[in-house]
Amino acid sequence: MTNDNPVRILLIDDNPDDRMLALRRLEQEFEQLQSKEITDIKQLQQVLAERKFDIVVTDYSLRWSNGLNVLNQVKQQYPDCPVVMFTGTGNEEIAVKAMKSGLDDYIIKSPQHYTRLAAAVRAAWERSKQHQAFKEMQQRYQQLFESVPIGLYRMTPTGQIIEANPTLLQLLGYPSVQALLDTNISKHLVDTQANRLWQSQIDGEGVVRNLEIPMRRCDNTMIWVRYNARAIRNSQGEVMYYEGAIEDVTQRKQAETERTQLLKSEQAARAEAETANRLKDEFLATLSHELRTPLNAILGWAGLLRRKQLSPDKVQRALEVIERNAKSQAQLIDDLLDVSRIIRGNLRLTVIPVDLQQIINAAIDTLQPAADAKSIQIDSFLEPSQTVIKGDSDRLQQIVWNLLSNAIKFTPTHGQVKIYLEWLENAVQIRVQDTGKGVSVDIAPYIFDRFRQAEGSITRSHGGLGLGLAIVRHLVELHGGTVWCESDGDGKGATFIVELPLKPQADAESVGLSTPS
């Protein structure tokens, strides 16, 4: 039989003839053999210190010691080194004692036993190599088990962890292995549906592959893991334990979540931009229509006046139509200029003490003809002023005018509009209530936005650019107040509420507003 490496044998025997016979037989057994003969204690200690041997063959009866002492010395320093005792002076008691101390084989010296000696040495050496290979394999496995960056475990069918590597310990946040071994894995599974899926797969297929689930760490923080497991069964098919791997995939999950959120944000931003562009296009179409309508009336009646073919009554009517449409066009232009100033942050207030009752009554007087034309009744409920409020008189009147005009516009014939002035503890409240078409749930969040109109573009039944409420919101905010709308839905009317603080926002002669576009 050939061997890659020579067998190094330590031969301990006082009798040179016995050593010669033993070596002759061992050389026949092993093609490559290195031997070292030991005849005294000094040689033995020197060789033991050097550790240049693979197997020891010793006699029991030595002048300077005995085989049991040699056995103990060798095993004390090299527990895995095989030792064979080849002696003619021992007995059964010595053999038993030696075997208990780790002796690999015990052979009686006799001519017919030299062959058995060689076989015993080979068997001991082969067992030693196998043991060493198994030990190295165990060490490699243990190193892999402890160093792999994935949590490895074994657990009972009831979920009790019986073995775990340091990565799993760190992953679940336990301070010690024993603390983890005292734990049932079920306490870390927070998703009952995922837990049932895990159990159904392990019961049905015997394995769980790449199941991604949330887990709770020891400190109650949450992580995402990829779970793999398999059932280990005995010869009767009963589950002895589960073994598997748990990999932390929290960072990847977070990245996926962030990507999903970014994608949704990007899609929402794109949709918002598309909506804004569509609304601007609709607004421009509305603007063109609203400017052209009074202009056509002005040009038409001006042409009739130029031809001087109208009766005095018709002339008077023509002048009234031209004046009314010119004022309408001027109002449209004023609204556009106000929105432009708001966007550029150039809208200014001149702050002075104001009388809100007078401002509201003036707005009512201005819009009374429009209300009378639709047989709409305007009722006012104005509490007497309890304190002086500071603001821009013209802009406050513009707020009331826009709200009243909006209420009249969207209230059907024979409807009713109510306006309230109420003084609160730290604020004053103006409410404009109508019996009109109301505000739908869909449009309510955007009722004060620019370029937003509930009726769409030029196909709507009411005129105007739809900028009045947007202007109201900015003017109210410029005064330090808030405005909101309350409505029970379509056909149930609406109430617009303006609340202004009694404490003035600024005592300077004028203040400005900077509004991002």
Coordinates of C-alpha atoms in Angstrom, one line a residue:
M1 CA 0.0 0.0 0.0
T2 CA 1.4 3.4 -1.0
N3 CA 1.2 6.6 1.1
D4 CA 1.8 10.2 0.1
N5 CA 3.6 11.0 3.3
P6 CA 6.0 8.7 5.4
V7 CA 4.7 7.3 8.6
R8 CA 6.7 8.6 11.6
I9 CA 6.9 5.9 14.3
L10 CA 8.3 6.4 17.8
L11 CA 9.6 3.0 19.0
I12 CA 10.2 2.7 22.7
D13 CA 11.9 -0.6 23.8
D14 CA 15.0 -1.5 25.8
N15 CA 15.6 -4.7 23.9
P16 CA 17.5 -4.1 20.6
D17 CA 16.5 -7.5 19.2
D18 CA 12.8 -6.7 19.8
R19 CA 13.2 -3.3 18.2
M20 CA 14.9 -4.8 15.2
L21 CA 12.2 -7.4 14.7
A22 CA 9.4 -4.9 15.2
L23 CA 11.0 -2.4 12.7
R24 CA 11.5 -5.1 10.1
R25 CA 7.9 -6.0 10.1
L26 CA 6.7 -2.4 10.1
E27 CA 9.0 -1.6 7.1
Q28 CA 7.2 -4.4 5.3
E29 CA 3.9 -2.9 6.1
F30 CA 4.7 0.7 5.3
E31 CA 6.6 1.5 2.1
Q32 CA 7.6 4.9 3.5
L33 CA 8.6 4.7 7.2
Q34 CA 10.5 7.0 9.5
S35 CA 11.4 5.5 12.8
K36 CA 12.9 6.9 16.0
E37 CA 14.1 4.5 18.7
I38 CA 13.9 5.5 22.3
T39 CA 15.9 3.8 25.0
D40 CA 16.0 6.3 27.9
I41 CA 13.9 9.0 29.6
K42 CA 16.1 11.8 28.2
Q43 CA 15.5 10.8 24.6
L44 CA 11.8 10.5 25.3
Q45 CA 11.5 14.0 26.7
Q46 CA 13.5 15.5 23.9
V47 CA 11.3 13.8 21.2
L48 CA 8.1 14.7 23.0
A49 CA 9.2 18.3 23.0
E50 CA 9.9 18.2 19.2
R51 CA 6.6 16.3 18.3
K52 CA 8.0 14.8 15.1
F53 CA 6.1 11.5 15.2
D54 CA 2.7 10.2 14.2
I55 CA 2.3 7.1 16.3
V56 CA 4.0 5.6 19.4
V57 CA 4.8 1.8 19.9
T58 CA 6.0 1.1 23.4
D59 CA 7.0 -1.8 25.6
Y60 CA 5.5 -2.0 29.1
S61 CA 8.6 -3.1 31.0
L62 CA 11.4 -0.5 30.7
R63 CA 14.5 -0.1 32.8
W64 CA 13.8 3.6 33.4
S65 CA 10.0 3.6 33.4
N66 CA 7.0 1.6 32.3
G67 CA 4.5 1.7 29.4
L68 CA 1.7 3.2 31.4
N69 CA 3.9 6.2 32.3
V70 CA 4.9 6.6 28.7
L71 CA 1.3 6.4 27.6
N72 CA 0.3 9.1 30.1
Q73 CA 3.1 11.4 29.1
V74 CA 2.2 11.1 25.4
K75 CA -1.5 11.5 25.9
Q76 CA -1.0 14.4 28.3
Q77 CA 0.8 16.4 25.6
Y78 CA -0.8 14.9 22.5
P79 CA -4.2 13.5 23.2
D80 CA -4.9 12.6 19.6
C81 CA -1.6 10.7 19.1
P82 CA -2.3 6.9 18.8
V83 CA -0.3 4.6 21.1
V84 CA 0.2 0.8 20.7
M85 CA 1.6 -1.3 23.6
F86 CA 3.8 -4.3 22.5
T87 CA 5.0 -6.2 25.5
G88 CA 5.7 -9.6 26.9
T89 CA 5.6 -8.7 30.6
G90 CA 2.1 -7.2 31.0
N91 CA -1.1 -8.7 32.1
E92 CA -4.8 -8.3 31.7
E93 CA -5.1 -5.7 34.5
I94 CA -2.4 -3.6 32.9
A95 CA -4.1 -3.9 29.5
V96 CA -7.4 -2.7 31.0
K97 CA -5.8 0.2 32.8
A98 CA -4.0 1.2 29.7
M99 CA -7.1 1.1 27.5
K100 CA -8.9 3.3 30.0
S101 CA -6.0 5.8 29.7
G102 CA -6.4 6.0 25.9
L103 CA -4.3 3.1 24.6
D104 CA -5.3 2.2 21.0
D105 CA -4.2 -1.5 21.1
Y106 CA -2.4 -4.0 23.3
I107 CA -0.3 -6.8 21.8
I108 CA 1.6 -9.6 23.5
K109 CA 5.2 -10.0 22.3
S110 CA 5.7 -13.3 20.5
P111 CA 7.1 -14.3 17.1
Q112 CA 3.6 -14.9 15.7
H113 CA 2.4 -11.5 16.9
Y114 CA 4.8 -9.3 14.9
T115 CA 2.5 -9.5 12.0
R116 CA -0.4 -8.4 14.2
L117 CA 1.7 -5.5 15.5
A118 CA 2.1 -4.1 12.0
A119 CA -1.7 -4.5 11.3
A120 CA -2.5 -2.8 14.7
V121 CA -0.1 0.1 14.0
R122 CA -1.7 0.6 10.5
A123 CA -5.2 0.5 11.9
A124 CA -4.3 2.9 14.7
W125 CA -2.6 5.3 12.2
E126 CA -5.6 5.1 9.8
R127 CA -8.0 5.8 12.7
S128 CA -5.8 8.7 13.7
K129 CA -5.9 10.2 10.2
Q130 CA -9.6 9.8 10.0
H131 CA -10.1 11.4 13.4
Q132 CA -7.8 14.3 12.4
A133 CA -9.6 14.8 9.1
F134 CA -13.0 14.8 10.9
K135 CA -11.7 17.2 13.6
E136 CA -10.4 19.5 10.9
M137 CA -13.7 19.3 9.1
Q138 CA -15.5 20.1 12.3
Q139 CA -13.2 23.1 12.9
R140 CA -13.9 24.3 9.4
Y141 CA -17.6 23.9 9.8
Q142 CA -17.5 25.7 13.2
Q143 CA -15.5 28.5 11.7
L144 CA -17.9 28.8 8.8
F145 CA -20.9 28.5 11.2
E146 CA -19.5 31.3 13.4
S147 CA -18.2 33.6 10.7
V148 CA -20.8 33.4 7.9
P149 CA -22.7 36.7 7.7
I150 CA -26.1 35.0 7.8
G151 CA -27.9 33.8 11.0
L152 CA -27.8 30.0 11.2
Y153 CA -29.9 28.0 13.7
R154 CA -31.4 24.7 14.7
M155 CA -34.6 24.6 16.7
T156 CA -37.2 22.2 18.0
P157 CA -40.5 21.6 16.3
T158 CA -42.1 23.8 19.0
G159 CA -39.8 26.7 18.1
Q160 CA -37.2 26.5 20.9
I161 CA -33.7 27.4 19.6
I162 CA -31.1 24.8 20.4
E163 CA -28.2 26.1 18.4
A164 CA -27.4 29.5 16.8
N165 CA -24.3 31.2 15.4
P166 CA -23.1 34.7 16.5
T167 CA -24.6 36.4 13.5
L168 CA -28.1 35.3 14.5
L169 CA -27.3 36.5 18.0
Q170 CA -26.4 39.9 16.7
L171 CA -29.2 40.0 14.2
L172 CA -31.8 39.4 16.9
G173 CA -30.0 41.7 19.4
Y174 CA -29.4 39.2 22.2
P175 CA -26.6 39.8 24.7
S176 CA -25.5 36.1 25.0
V177 CA -26.0 32.8 23.4
Q178 CA -27.8 31.4 26.5
A179 CA -30.3 34.3 26.4
L180 CA -31.1 33.3 22.8
L181 CA -31.3 29.6 23.5
D182 CA -33.9 30.3 26.2
T183 CA -36.1 32.0 23.6
N184 CA -38.9 30.7 21.4
I185 CA -38.6 31.9 17.8
S186 CA -42.4 32.6 17.7
K187 CA -41.9 35.7 19.9
H188 CA -40.0 37.3 17.0
L189 CA -42.6 36.6 14.3
V190 CA -45.0 39.5 14.2
D191 CA -46.9 38.7 11.0
T192 CA -49.3 35.9 11.8
Q193 CA -50.1 35.3 8.2
A194 CA -46.4 34.9 7.3
N195 CA -46.1 32.6 10.3
R196 CA -48.9 30.4 9.0
L197 CA -47.3 30.4 5.5
W198 CA -44.0 29.3 7.0
Q199 CA -45.6 26.5 8.9
S200 CA -47.7 25.3 6.0
Q201 CA -44.6 25.2 3.7
I202 CA -42.4 23.3 6.3
D203 CA -45.2 20.9 7.0
G204 CA -46.2 20.3 3.3
E205 CA -42.8 20.4 1.5
G206 CA -40.4 20.1 4.3
V207 CA -38.6 23.3 3.3
V208 CA -39.1 27.0 3.3
R209 CA -37.4 29.0 0.6
N210 CA -36.7 32.7 0.5
L211 CA -39.7 33.7 2.6
E212 CA -39.3 37.5 3.3
I213 CA -41.1 38.5 6.5
P214 CA -40.8 41.1 9.3
M215 CA -39.2 40.1 12.6
R216 CA -39.0 41.8 16.0
R217 CA -35.6 42.1 17.6
C218 CA -34.9 41.7 21.3
D219 CA -35.2 45.5 21.7
N220 CA -38.6 45.5 19.9
T221 CA -37.2 47.2 16.8
M222 CA -38.4 45.8 13.5
I223 CA -36.3 44.2 10.7
W224 CA -37.0 42.4 7.5
V225 CA -35.4 39.0 7.0
R226 CA -35.2 36.3 4.3
Y227 CA -36.1 33.0 5.9
N228 CA -34.9 29.6 4.7
A229 CA -35.5 26.4 6.7
R230 CA -35.8 22.6 6.3
A231 CA -37.2 19.8 8.5
I232 CA -34.8 17.1 9.7
R233 CA -36.6 13.8 10.2
N234 CA -35.7 10.5 11.8
S235 CA -36.0 7.1 10.1
Q236 CA -39.7 7.0 11.1
G237 CA -40.4 10.3 9.3
E238 CA -40.8 12.3 12.5
V239 CA -39.4 15.8 12.7
M240 CA -36.4 15.9 15.0
Y241 CA -35.6 19.6 14.5
Y242 CA -35.6 22.4 12.0
E243 CA -32.4 24.0 10.7
G244 CA -32.0 27.0 8.4
A245 CA -30.8 30.5 7.8
I246 CA -32.1 34.0 8.5
E247 CA -30.6 36.8 6.5
D248 CA -31.2 40.5 7.3
V249 CA -32.6 42.3 4.2
T250 CA -33.8 45.4 6.0
Q251 CA -31.6 47.8 4.0
R252 CA -32.8 46.3 0.7
K253 CA -36.4 46.5 1.8
Q254 CA -35.9 50.1 2.9
A255 CA -34.3 50.9 -0.5
E256 CA -37.2 49.2 -2.3
T257 CA -39.7 51.2 -0.2
E258 CA -37.8 54.4 -0.9
R259 CA -37.8 53.7 -4.6
T260 CA -41.5 52.9 -4.6
Q261 CA -42.2 56.1 -2.7
L262 CA -40.0 58.1 -5.1
L263 CA -41.7 56.5 -8.0
K264 CA -45.1 57.4 -6.5
S265 CA -43.9 61.0 -5.8
E266 CA -42.6 61.3 -9.3
Q267 CA -45.9 60.0 -10.8
A268 CA -47.8 62.3 -8.5
A269 CA -45.6 65.3 -9.4
R270 CA -46.0 64.4 -13.1
A271 CA -49.8 64.1 -12.8
E272 CA -49.9 67.4 -10.8
A273 CA -47.8 69.1 -13.5
E274 CA -50.0 67.7 -16.2
T275 CA -53.1 68.9 -14.3
A276 CA -51.6 72.3 -13.8
N277 CA -50.8 72.6 -17.5
R278 CA -54.3 71.5 -18.4
L279 CA -55.8 74.0 -15.9
K280 CA -53.7 76.8 -17.3
D281 CA -54.8 75.9 -20.9
E282 CA -58.4 75.9 -19.7
F283 CA -57.9 79.2 -17.9
L284 CA -56.4 80.8 -21.0
A285 CA -59.3 79.6 -23.1
T286 CA -61.7 81.0 -20.4
L287 CA -59.7 84.3 -20.4
S288 CA -59.9 84.6 -24.1
H289 CA -63.7 83.9 -24.0
E290 CA -64.3 86.3 -21.1
L291 CA -62.4 89.2 -22.7
R292 CA -63.9 88.7 -26.1
T293 CA -67.5 88.6 -24.9
P294 CA -67.7 92.2 -23.5
L295 CA -65.4 93.4 -26.3
N296 CA -67.8 92.1 -29.0
A297 CA -70.6 93.9 -27.3
I298 CA -68.6 97.1 -27.1
L299 CA -67.5 96.9 -30.7
G300 CA -71.1 96.0 -31.9
W301 CA -72.8 98.9 -30.2
A302 CA -70.0 101.3 -31.0
G303 CA -70.5 100.5 -34.7
L304 CA -74.2 101.2 -34.4
L305 CA -73.5 104.6 -32.8
R306 CA -71.0 105.5 -35.5
R307 CA -73.6 105.0 -38.2
K308 CA -76.0 107.4 -36.3
Q309 CA -79.1 105.4 -37.1
L310 CA -80.3 104.8 -33.5
S311 CA -83.2 106.4 -31.8
P312 CA -82.4 108.4 -28.6
D313 CA -83.6 105.4 -26.5
K314 CA -81.4 103.1 -28.4
V315 CA -78.4 105.4 -28.0
Q316 CA -78.9 105.5 -24.3
R317 CA -79.1 101.7 -24.2
A318 CA -76.0 101.4 -26.3
L319 CA -74.1 103.7 -23.9
E320 CA -75.3 101.6 -21.0
V321 CA -74.2 98.3 -22.6
I322 CA -70.8 99.8 -23.6
E323 CA -70.3 101.1 -20.0
R324 CA -71.4 97.8 -18.4
N325 CA -69.1 95.7 -20.6
A326 CA -66.2 98.0 -20.2
K327 CA -66.6 97.8 -16.4
S328 CA -66.8 94.0 -16.7
Q329 CA -63.6 93.9 -18.8
A330 CA -61.9 96.3 -16.3
Q331 CA -62.8 93.9 -13.5
L332 CA -61.3 91.0 -15.3
I333 CA -58.1 92.9 -15.9
D334 CA -58.0 94.0 -12.3
D335 CA -58.3 90.4 -11.2
L336 CA -55.5 89.4 -13.5
L337 CA -53.3 92.2 -12.2
D338 CA -54.0 91.2 -8.6
V339 CA -53.0 87.6 -9.3
S340 CA -49.9 88.8 -11.0
R341 CA -48.9 90.9 -8.0
I342 CA -49.7 87.9 -5.7
I343 CA -47.5 85.6 -7.7
R344 CA -44.6 88.1 -7.8
G345 CA -45.0 89.1 -4.2
N346 CA -45.8 92.7 -5.0
L347 CA -49.3 93.0 -3.6
R348 CA -49.2 95.7 -0.9
L349 CA -51.6 96.7 2.0
T350 CA -52.2 100.1 3.4
V351 CA -53.1 99.4 7.0
I352 CA -55.5 101.8 8.7
P353 CA -58.3 101.5 11.3
V354 CA -61.4 100.3 9.4
D355 CA -65.1 99.9 10.0
L356 CA -66.1 96.4 8.9
Q357 CA -69.9 97.2 9.0
Q358 CA -69.4 100.1 6.6
I359 CA -67.2 97.9 4.3
I360 CA -69.8 95.1 4.2
N361 CA -72.7 97.5 3.6
A362 CA -70.8 99.2 0.8
A363 CA -70.2 95.8 -0.9
I364 CA -73.9 94.9 -0.5
D365 CA -75.0 98.2 -2.1
T366 CA -72.6 97.6 -5.0
L367 CA -74.0 94.1 -5.7
Q368 CA -77.6 94.8 -4.9
P369 CA -78.5 95.4 -8.6
A370 CA -77.0 92.0 -9.5
A371 CA -79.0 90.3 -6.7
D372 CA -82.2 92.1 -7.8
A373 CA -81.8 90.9 -11.4
K374 CA -82.0 87.3 -10.1
S375 CA -84.6 88.1 -7.4
I376 CA -82.1 87.0 -4.8
Q377 CA -82.6 88.4 -1.3
I378 CA -79.5 89.6 0.6
D379 CA -79.9 89.6 4.4
S380 CA -77.2 91.0 6.7
F381 CA -76.6 90.2 10.4
L382 CA -73.9 92.6 11.6
E383 CA -73.0 92.8 15.2
P384 CA -71.9 96.3 16.3
S385 CA -68.2 96.9 16.3
Q386 CA -66.7 96.0 19.7
T387 CA -63.1 97.0 18.8
V388 CA -61.1 98.6 16.1
I389 CA -59.5 96.4 13.5
K390 CA -56.7 97.5 11.3
G391 CA -56.5 96.5 7.7
D392 CA -56.6 97.7 4.1
S393 CA -60.1 99.1 3.5
D394 CA -60.1 98.6 -0.2
R395 CA -58.8 95.0 0.0
L396 CA -61.2 94.1 2.8
Q397 CA -64.0 95.4 0.7
Q398 CA -62.6 93.3 -2.2
I399 CA -62.8 90.2 0.0
V400 CA -66.4 90.8 0.9
W401 CA -67.3 91.8 -2.7
N402 CA -65.8 88.7 -4.1
L403 CA -67.5 86.4 -1.6
L404 CA -70.9 88.1 -2.1
S405 CA -70.5 88.1 -5.9
N406 CA -69.6 84.4 -5.9
A407 CA -72.6 83.6 -3.7
I408 CA -75.0 85.6 -6.1
K409 CA -73.4 84.0 -9.2
F410 CA -74.0 80.4 -8.0
T411 CA -77.4 81.0 -6.3
P412 CA -80.4 80.3 -8.5
T413 CA -83.2 82.8 -9.0
H414 CA -85.3 83.6 -5.9
G415 CA -82.6 82.3 -3.7
Q416 CA -81.1 83.8 -0.6
V417 CA -77.7 85.1 0.5
K418 CA -76.9 85.9 4.1
I419 CA -73.9 87.7 5.5
Y420 CA -72.9 87.7 9.1
L421 CA -70.4 89.8 11.1
E422 CA -69.6 88.3 14.5
W423 CA -67.0 89.4 17.0
L424 CA -65.1 86.6 18.8
E425 CA -62.7 86.8 21.7
N426 CA -59.6 87.3 19.7
A427 CA -60.9 87.6 16.2
V428 CA -63.7 88.8 14.0
Q429 CA -65.6 86.5 11.7
I430 CA -67.4 87.2 8.4
R431 CA -69.7 84.5 7.0
V432 CA -71.3 84.5 3.6
Q433 CA -74.0 81.8 3.3
D434 CA -76.0 81.0 0.2
T435 CA -78.7 78.6 -1.0
G436 CA -76.8 77.9 -4.3
K437 CA -75.4 74.8 -5.9
G438 CA -72.9 74.1 -3.1
V439 CA -69.4 72.6 -3.3
S440 CA -68.9 69.0 -4.2
V441 CA -66.5 66.8 -2.2
D442 CA -64.2 66.5 -5.3
I443 CA -63.6 70.2 -5.8
A444 CA -63.7 71.3 -2.1
P445 CA -59.9 70.9 -1.5
Y446 CA -59.1 73.1 -4.5
I447 CA -61.8 75.7 -4.2
F448 CA -59.3 78.5 -3.4
D449 CA -56.6 77.4 -5.9
R450 CA -55.8 79.5 -9.0
F451 CA -56.9 78.1 -12.3
R452 CA -59.4 75.7 -10.6
Q453 CA -63.1 76.0 -11.6
A454 CA -65.8 73.6 -10.6
E455 CA -67.5 74.0 -13.9
G456 CA -64.5 73.5 -16.2
S457 CA -63.6 75.9 -19.0
I458 CA -65.7 78.0 -21.4
T459 CA -68.6 75.5 -21.3
R460 CA -69.6 76.6 -17.8
S461 CA -72.8 78.4 -17.2
H462 CA -71.4 81.3 -15.2
G463 CA -69.0 84.0 -16.4
G464 CA -65.8 85.2 -14.9
L465 CA -62.2 83.8 -14.7
G466 CA -62.7 82.0 -11.4
L467 CA -59.9 83.9 -9.7
G468 CA -62.1 85.6 -7.1
L469 CA -61.7 83.0 -4.4
A470 CA -58.0 82.6 -5.0
I471 CA -57.6 86.4 -4.5
V472 CA -59.8 86.2 -1.4
R473 CA -57.5 83.6 0.2
H474 CA -54.3 85.6 -0.5
L475 CA -55.8 88.8 0.8
V476 CA -57.1 87.2 3.9
E477 CA -53.7 85.6 4.6
L478 CA -52.1 88.9 4.0
H479 CA -54.2 90.3 6.8
G480 CA -53.1 87.4 9.0
G481 CA -56.4 85.6 8.8
T482 CA -57.8 82.4 7.4
V483 CA -60.7 81.5 5.1
W484 CA -62.5 78.2 4.5
C485 CA -65.6 76.8 2.9
E486 CA -68.3 74.6 4.4
S487 CA -70.9 72.8 2.3
D488 CA -73.0 69.7 2.6
G489 CA -72.5 68.9 -1.2
D490 CA -74.1 69.6 -4.5
G491 CA -77.4 71.6 -4.4
K492 CA -77.1 72.3 -0.6
G493 CA -75.5 75.7 -0.6
A494 CA -72.2 76.8 0.8
T495 CA -70.8 79.0 3.5
F496 CA -67.6 80.9 3.2
I497 CA -66.0 82.0 6.5
V498 CA -63.3 84.6 6.9
E499 CA -61.6 85.0 10.3
L500 CA -59.4 88.0 10.9
P501 CA -57.3 88.5 14.1
L502 CA -58.2 91.5 16.2
K503 CA -54.5 92.1 16.9
P504 CA -53.1 93.9 13.9
Q505 CA -50.3 92.1 12.0
A506 CA -48.4 95.2 11.5
D507 CA -48.6 98.9 12.5
A508 CA -46.5 100.1 9.6
E509 CA -48.1 102.2 6.9
S510 CA -47.8 99.4 4.4
V511 CA -46.9 95.7 4.5
G512 CA -46.2 93.3 1.7
L513 CA -46.8 89.6 0.9
S514 CA -44.3 87.3 -0.7
T515 CA -46.0 84.3 -2.2
P516 CA -44.2 81.5 -4.2
S517 CA -45.5 80.9 -7.6

